[in-house]
PDB file of C-alpha atoms in Angstrom:
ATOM      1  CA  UNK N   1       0.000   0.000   0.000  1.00  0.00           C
ATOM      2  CA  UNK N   2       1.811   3.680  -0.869  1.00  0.00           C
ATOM      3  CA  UNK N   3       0.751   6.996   0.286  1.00  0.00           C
ATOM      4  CA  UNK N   4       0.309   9.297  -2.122  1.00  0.00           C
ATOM      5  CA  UNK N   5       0.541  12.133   0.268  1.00  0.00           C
ATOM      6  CA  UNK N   6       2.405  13.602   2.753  1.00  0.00           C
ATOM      7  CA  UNK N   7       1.297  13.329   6.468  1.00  0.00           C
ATOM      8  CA  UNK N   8       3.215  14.787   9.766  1.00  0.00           C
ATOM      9  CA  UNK N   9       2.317  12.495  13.355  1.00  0.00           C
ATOM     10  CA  UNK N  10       3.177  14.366  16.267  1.00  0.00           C
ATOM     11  CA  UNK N  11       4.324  11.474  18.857  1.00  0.00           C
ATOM     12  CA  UNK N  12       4.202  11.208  22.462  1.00  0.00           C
ATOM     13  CA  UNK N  13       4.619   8.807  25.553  1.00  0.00           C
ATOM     14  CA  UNK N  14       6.880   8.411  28.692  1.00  0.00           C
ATOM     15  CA  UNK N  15      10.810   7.627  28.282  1.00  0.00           C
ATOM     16  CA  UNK N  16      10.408   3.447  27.406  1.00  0.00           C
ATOM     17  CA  UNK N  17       7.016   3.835  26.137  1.00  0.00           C
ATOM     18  CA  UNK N  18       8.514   2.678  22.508  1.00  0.00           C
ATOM     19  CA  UNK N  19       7.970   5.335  20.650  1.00  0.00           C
ATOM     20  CA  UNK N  20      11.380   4.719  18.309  1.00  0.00           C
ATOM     21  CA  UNK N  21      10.233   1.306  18.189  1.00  0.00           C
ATOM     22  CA  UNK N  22       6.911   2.221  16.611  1.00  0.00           C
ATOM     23  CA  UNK N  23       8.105   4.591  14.055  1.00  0.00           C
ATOM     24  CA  UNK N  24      10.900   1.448  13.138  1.00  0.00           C
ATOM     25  CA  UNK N  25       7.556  -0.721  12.494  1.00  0.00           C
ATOM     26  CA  UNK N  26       6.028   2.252  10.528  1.00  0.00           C
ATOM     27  CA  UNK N  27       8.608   2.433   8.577  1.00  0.00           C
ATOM     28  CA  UNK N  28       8.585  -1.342   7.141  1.00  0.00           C
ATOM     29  CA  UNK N  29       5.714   0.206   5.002  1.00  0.00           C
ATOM     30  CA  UNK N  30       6.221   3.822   3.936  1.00  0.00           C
ATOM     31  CA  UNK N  31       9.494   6.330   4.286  1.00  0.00           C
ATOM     32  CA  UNK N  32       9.613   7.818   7.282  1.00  0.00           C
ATOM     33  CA  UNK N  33      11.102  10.794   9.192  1.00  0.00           C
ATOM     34  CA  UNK N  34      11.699  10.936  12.805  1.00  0.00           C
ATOM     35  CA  UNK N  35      12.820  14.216  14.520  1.00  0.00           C
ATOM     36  CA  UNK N  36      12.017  15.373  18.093  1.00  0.00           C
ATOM     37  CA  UNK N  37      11.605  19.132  19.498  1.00  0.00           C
ATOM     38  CA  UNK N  38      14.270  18.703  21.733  1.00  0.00           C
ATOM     39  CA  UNK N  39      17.228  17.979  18.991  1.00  0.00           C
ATOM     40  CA  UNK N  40      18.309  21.526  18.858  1.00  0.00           C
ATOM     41  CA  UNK N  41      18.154  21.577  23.070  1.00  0.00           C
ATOM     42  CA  UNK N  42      20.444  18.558  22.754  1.00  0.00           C
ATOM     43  CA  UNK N  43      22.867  20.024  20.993  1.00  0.00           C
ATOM     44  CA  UNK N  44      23.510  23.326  23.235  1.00  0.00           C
ATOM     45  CA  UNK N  45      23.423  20.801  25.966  1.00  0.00           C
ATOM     46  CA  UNK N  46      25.954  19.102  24.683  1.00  0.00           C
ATOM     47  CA  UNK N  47      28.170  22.052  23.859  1.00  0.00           C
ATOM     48  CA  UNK N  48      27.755  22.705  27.709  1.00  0.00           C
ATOM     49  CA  UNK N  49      29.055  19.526  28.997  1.00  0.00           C
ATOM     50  CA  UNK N  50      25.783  16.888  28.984  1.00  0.00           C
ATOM     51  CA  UNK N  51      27.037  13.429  28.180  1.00  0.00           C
ATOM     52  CA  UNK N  52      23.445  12.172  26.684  1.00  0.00           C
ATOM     53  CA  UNK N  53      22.532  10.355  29.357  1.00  0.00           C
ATOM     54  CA  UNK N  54      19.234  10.322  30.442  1.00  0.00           C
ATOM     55  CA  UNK N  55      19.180   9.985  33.932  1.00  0.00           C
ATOM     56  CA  UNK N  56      16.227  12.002  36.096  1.00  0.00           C
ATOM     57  CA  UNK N  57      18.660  15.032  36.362  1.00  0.00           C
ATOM     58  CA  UNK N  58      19.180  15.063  32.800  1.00  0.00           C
ATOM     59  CA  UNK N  59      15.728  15.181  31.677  1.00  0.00           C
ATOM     60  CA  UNK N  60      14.966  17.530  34.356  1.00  0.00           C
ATOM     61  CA  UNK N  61      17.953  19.696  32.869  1.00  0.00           C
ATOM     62  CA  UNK N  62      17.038  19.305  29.215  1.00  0.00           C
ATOM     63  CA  UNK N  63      13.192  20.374  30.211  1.00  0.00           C
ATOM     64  CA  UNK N  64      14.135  23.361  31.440  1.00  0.00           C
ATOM     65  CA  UNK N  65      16.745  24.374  28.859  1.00  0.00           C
ATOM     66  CA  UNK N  66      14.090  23.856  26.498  1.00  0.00           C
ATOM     67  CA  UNK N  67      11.618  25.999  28.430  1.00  0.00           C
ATOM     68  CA  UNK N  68      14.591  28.376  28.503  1.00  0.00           C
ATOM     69  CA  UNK N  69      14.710  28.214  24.753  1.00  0.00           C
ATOM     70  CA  UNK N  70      10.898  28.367  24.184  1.00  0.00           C
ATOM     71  CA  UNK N  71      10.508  31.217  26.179  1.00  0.00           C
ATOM     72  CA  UNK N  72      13.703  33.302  24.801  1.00  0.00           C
ATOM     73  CA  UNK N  73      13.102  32.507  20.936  1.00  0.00           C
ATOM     74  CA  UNK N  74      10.834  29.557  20.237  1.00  0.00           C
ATOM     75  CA  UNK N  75      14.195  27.869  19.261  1.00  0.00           C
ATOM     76  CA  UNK N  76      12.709  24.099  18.999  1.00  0.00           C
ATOM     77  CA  UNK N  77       9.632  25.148  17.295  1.00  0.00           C
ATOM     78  CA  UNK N  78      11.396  26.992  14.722  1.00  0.00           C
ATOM     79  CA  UNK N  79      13.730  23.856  14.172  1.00  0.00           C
ATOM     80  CA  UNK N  80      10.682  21.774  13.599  1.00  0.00           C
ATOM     81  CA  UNK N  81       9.128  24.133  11.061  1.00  0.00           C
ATOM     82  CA  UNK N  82      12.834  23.985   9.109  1.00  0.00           C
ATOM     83  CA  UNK N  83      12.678  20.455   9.534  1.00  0.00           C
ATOM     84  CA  UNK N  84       8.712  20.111   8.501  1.00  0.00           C
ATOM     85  CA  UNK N  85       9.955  22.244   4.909  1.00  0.00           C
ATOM     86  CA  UNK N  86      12.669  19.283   4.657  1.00  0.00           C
ATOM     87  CA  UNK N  87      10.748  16.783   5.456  1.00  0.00           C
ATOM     88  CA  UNK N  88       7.913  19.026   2.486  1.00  0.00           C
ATOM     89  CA  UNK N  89      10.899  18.431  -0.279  1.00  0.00           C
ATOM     90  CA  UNK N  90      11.641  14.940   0.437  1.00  0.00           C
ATOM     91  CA  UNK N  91      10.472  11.665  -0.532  1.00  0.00           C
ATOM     92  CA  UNK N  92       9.387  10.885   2.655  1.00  0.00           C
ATOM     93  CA  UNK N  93       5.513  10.135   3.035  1.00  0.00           C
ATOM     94  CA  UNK N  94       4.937  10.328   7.050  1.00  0.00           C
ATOM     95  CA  UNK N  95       6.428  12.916   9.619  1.00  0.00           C
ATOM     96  CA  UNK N  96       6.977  11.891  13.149  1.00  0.00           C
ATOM     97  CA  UNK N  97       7.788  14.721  15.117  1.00  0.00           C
ATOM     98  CA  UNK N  98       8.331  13.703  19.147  1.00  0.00           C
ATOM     99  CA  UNK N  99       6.743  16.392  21.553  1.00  0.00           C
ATOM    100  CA  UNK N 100       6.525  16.431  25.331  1.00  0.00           C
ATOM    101  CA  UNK N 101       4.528  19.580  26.476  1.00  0.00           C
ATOM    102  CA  UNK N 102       0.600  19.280  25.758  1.00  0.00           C
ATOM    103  CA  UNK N 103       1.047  23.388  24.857  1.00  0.00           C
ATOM    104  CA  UNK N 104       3.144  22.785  22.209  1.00  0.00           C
ATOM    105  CA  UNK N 105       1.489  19.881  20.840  1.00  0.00           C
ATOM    106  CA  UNK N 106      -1.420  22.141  21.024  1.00  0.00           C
ATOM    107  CA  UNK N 107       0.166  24.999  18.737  1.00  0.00           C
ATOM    108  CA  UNK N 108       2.343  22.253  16.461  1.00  0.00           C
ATOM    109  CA  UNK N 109      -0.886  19.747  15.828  1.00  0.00           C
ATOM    110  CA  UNK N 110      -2.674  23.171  14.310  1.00  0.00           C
ATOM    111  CA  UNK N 111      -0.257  25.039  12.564  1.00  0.00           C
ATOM    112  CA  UNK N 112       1.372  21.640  10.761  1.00  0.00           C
ATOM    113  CA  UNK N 113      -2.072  20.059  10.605  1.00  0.00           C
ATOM    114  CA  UNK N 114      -1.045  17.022  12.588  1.00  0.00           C
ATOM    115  CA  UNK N 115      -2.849  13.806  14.049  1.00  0.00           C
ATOM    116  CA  UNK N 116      -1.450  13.575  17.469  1.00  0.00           C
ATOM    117  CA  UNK N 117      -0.663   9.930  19.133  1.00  0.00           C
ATOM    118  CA  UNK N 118       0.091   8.599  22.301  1.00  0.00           C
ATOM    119  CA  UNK N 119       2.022   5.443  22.597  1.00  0.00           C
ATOM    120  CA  UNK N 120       1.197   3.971  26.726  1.00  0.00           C
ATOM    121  CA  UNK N 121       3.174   1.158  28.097  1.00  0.00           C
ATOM    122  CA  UNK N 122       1.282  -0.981  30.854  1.00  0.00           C
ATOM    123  CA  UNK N 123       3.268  -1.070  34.022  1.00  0.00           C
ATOM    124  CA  UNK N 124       5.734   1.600  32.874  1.00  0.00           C
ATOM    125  CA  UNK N 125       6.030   4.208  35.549  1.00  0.00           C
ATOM    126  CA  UNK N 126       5.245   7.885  34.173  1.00  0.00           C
ATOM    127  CA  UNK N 127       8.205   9.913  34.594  1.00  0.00           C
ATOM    128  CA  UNK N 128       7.510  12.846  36.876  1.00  0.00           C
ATOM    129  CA  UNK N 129      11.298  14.231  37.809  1.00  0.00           C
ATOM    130  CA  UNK N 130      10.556  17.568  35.058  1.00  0.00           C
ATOM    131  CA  UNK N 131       7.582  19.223  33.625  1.00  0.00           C
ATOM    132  CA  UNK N 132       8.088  17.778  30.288  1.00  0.00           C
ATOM    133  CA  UNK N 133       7.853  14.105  31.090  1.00  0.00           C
ATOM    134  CA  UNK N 134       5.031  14.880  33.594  1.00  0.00           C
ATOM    135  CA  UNK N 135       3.038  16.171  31.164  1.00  0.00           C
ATOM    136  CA  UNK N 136       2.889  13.166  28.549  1.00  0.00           C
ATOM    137  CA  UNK N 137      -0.481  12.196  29.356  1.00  0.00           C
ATOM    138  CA  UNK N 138      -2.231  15.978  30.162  1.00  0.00           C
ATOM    139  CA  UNK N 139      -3.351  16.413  25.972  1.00  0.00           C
ATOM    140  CA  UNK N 140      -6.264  15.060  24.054  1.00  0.00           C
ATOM    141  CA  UNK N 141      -4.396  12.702  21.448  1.00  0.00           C
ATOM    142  CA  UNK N 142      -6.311  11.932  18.390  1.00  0.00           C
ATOM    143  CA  UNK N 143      -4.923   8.131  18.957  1.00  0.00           C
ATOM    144  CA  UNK N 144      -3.918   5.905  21.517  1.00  0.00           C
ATOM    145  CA  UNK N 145      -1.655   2.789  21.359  1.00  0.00           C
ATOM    146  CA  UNK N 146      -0.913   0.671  24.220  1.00  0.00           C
ATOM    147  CA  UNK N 147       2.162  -1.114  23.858  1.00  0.00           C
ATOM    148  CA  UNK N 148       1.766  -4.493  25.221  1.00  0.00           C
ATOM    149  CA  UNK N 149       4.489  -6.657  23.730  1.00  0.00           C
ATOM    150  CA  UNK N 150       6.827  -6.190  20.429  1.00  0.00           C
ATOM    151  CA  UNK N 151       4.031  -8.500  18.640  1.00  0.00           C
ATOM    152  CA  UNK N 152       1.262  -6.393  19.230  1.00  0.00           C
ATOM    153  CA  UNK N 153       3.261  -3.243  18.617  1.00  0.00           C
ATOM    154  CA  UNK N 154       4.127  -4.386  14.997  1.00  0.00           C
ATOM    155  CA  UNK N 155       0.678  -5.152  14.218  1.00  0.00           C
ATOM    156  CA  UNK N 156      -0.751  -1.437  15.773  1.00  0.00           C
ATOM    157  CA  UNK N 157       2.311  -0.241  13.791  1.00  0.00           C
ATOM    158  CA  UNK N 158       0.874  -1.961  10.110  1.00  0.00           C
ATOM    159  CA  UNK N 159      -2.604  -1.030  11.569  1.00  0.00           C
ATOM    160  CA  UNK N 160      -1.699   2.864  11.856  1.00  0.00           C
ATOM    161  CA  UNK N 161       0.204   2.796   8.659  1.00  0.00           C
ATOM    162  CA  UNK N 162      -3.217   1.779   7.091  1.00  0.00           C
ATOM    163  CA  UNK N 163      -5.748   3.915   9.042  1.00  0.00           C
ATOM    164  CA  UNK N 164      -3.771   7.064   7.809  1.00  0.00           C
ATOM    165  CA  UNK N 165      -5.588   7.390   4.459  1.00  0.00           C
ATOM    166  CA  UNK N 166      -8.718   7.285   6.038  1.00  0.00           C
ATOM    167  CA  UNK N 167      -8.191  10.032   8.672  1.00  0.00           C
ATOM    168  CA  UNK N 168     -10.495  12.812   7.702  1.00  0.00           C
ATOM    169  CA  UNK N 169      -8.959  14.867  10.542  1.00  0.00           C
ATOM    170  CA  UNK N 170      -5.526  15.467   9.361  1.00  0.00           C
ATOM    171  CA  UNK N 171      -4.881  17.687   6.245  1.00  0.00           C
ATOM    172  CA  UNK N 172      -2.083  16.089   4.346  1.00  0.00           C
ATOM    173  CA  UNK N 173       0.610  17.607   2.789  1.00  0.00           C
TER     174      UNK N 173
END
């Protein structure tokens, strides 16, 4: 089955939820490209001595650099609109754009015309050490998935990959 269009998934869910996982699945079927709002964040963290681990300070530090960031210039929301005109000129057919904070789901889902999905893990502990990871679940997703084991999650994946043509919602690109 090919796409003939162009459609951008805003995806959420706690650290170990999957999420890469998923998009891996997706991307058995279509071209697919995977960015997150916080790429730009990692990189001035980096310059500033983070090692990429993801421990609870970590996140906690990367959460507020990118509220930092937000607040100052809208820096990862800029990088995602550079990367959405990429993504626009490529021969990719599906988007997946990771994003923590239910306000700027809000303003991305509208502005890039995005279906919004939630990927939950049973017995996976919501992370609650920093705003960002506390807030996975506070936002109305157009879709849920609930990642039960790898078998399941390839299946939702092939599932998703189909229901996309029939979303009314979304305005393709």
């Amino acid at each position: 089955m090919e796409l003939n269009m162009k459609y951008i998934v805003i995806i959420n869910g706690t650290g170990g939820s999957g999420k890469d996982t998923f998009i891996n699945f997706v991307s058995k079927y279509n071209k697919v490209y995977n960015v997150s709002s916080i790429d730009k964040v990692k990189e001035i963290a980096t310059m500033i001595g983070w090692n990429g681990e993801k421990n609870e300070k970590n996140r906690k530090f990367l959460s507020d650099l990118k509220k930092l960031t937000t607040e100052y210039n809208d820096m990862a929301y800029n990088d995602i609109k550079e990367k959405v005109k990429n993504f626009q000129k490529s021969d990719n057919e599906i988007m997946f754009i990771h994003i923590r904070e239910p306000e700027n789901i809000a303003i991305a889902s509208k502005e890039l015309h995005a279906l919004t999905l939630l990927l939950e893990r049973n017995n996976h502990a919501l992370i609650t050490s920093n705003y960002s990871d506390a807030s996975v679940k506070n936002y109305d997703y157009d879709m849920i998935i609930v990642n039960d084991t790898l078998e399941k999650l390839e299946e939702d994946a092939k599932n998703f990959y189909k229901k996309l043509t029939e979303i009314k919602k979304s305005t393709p690109y």
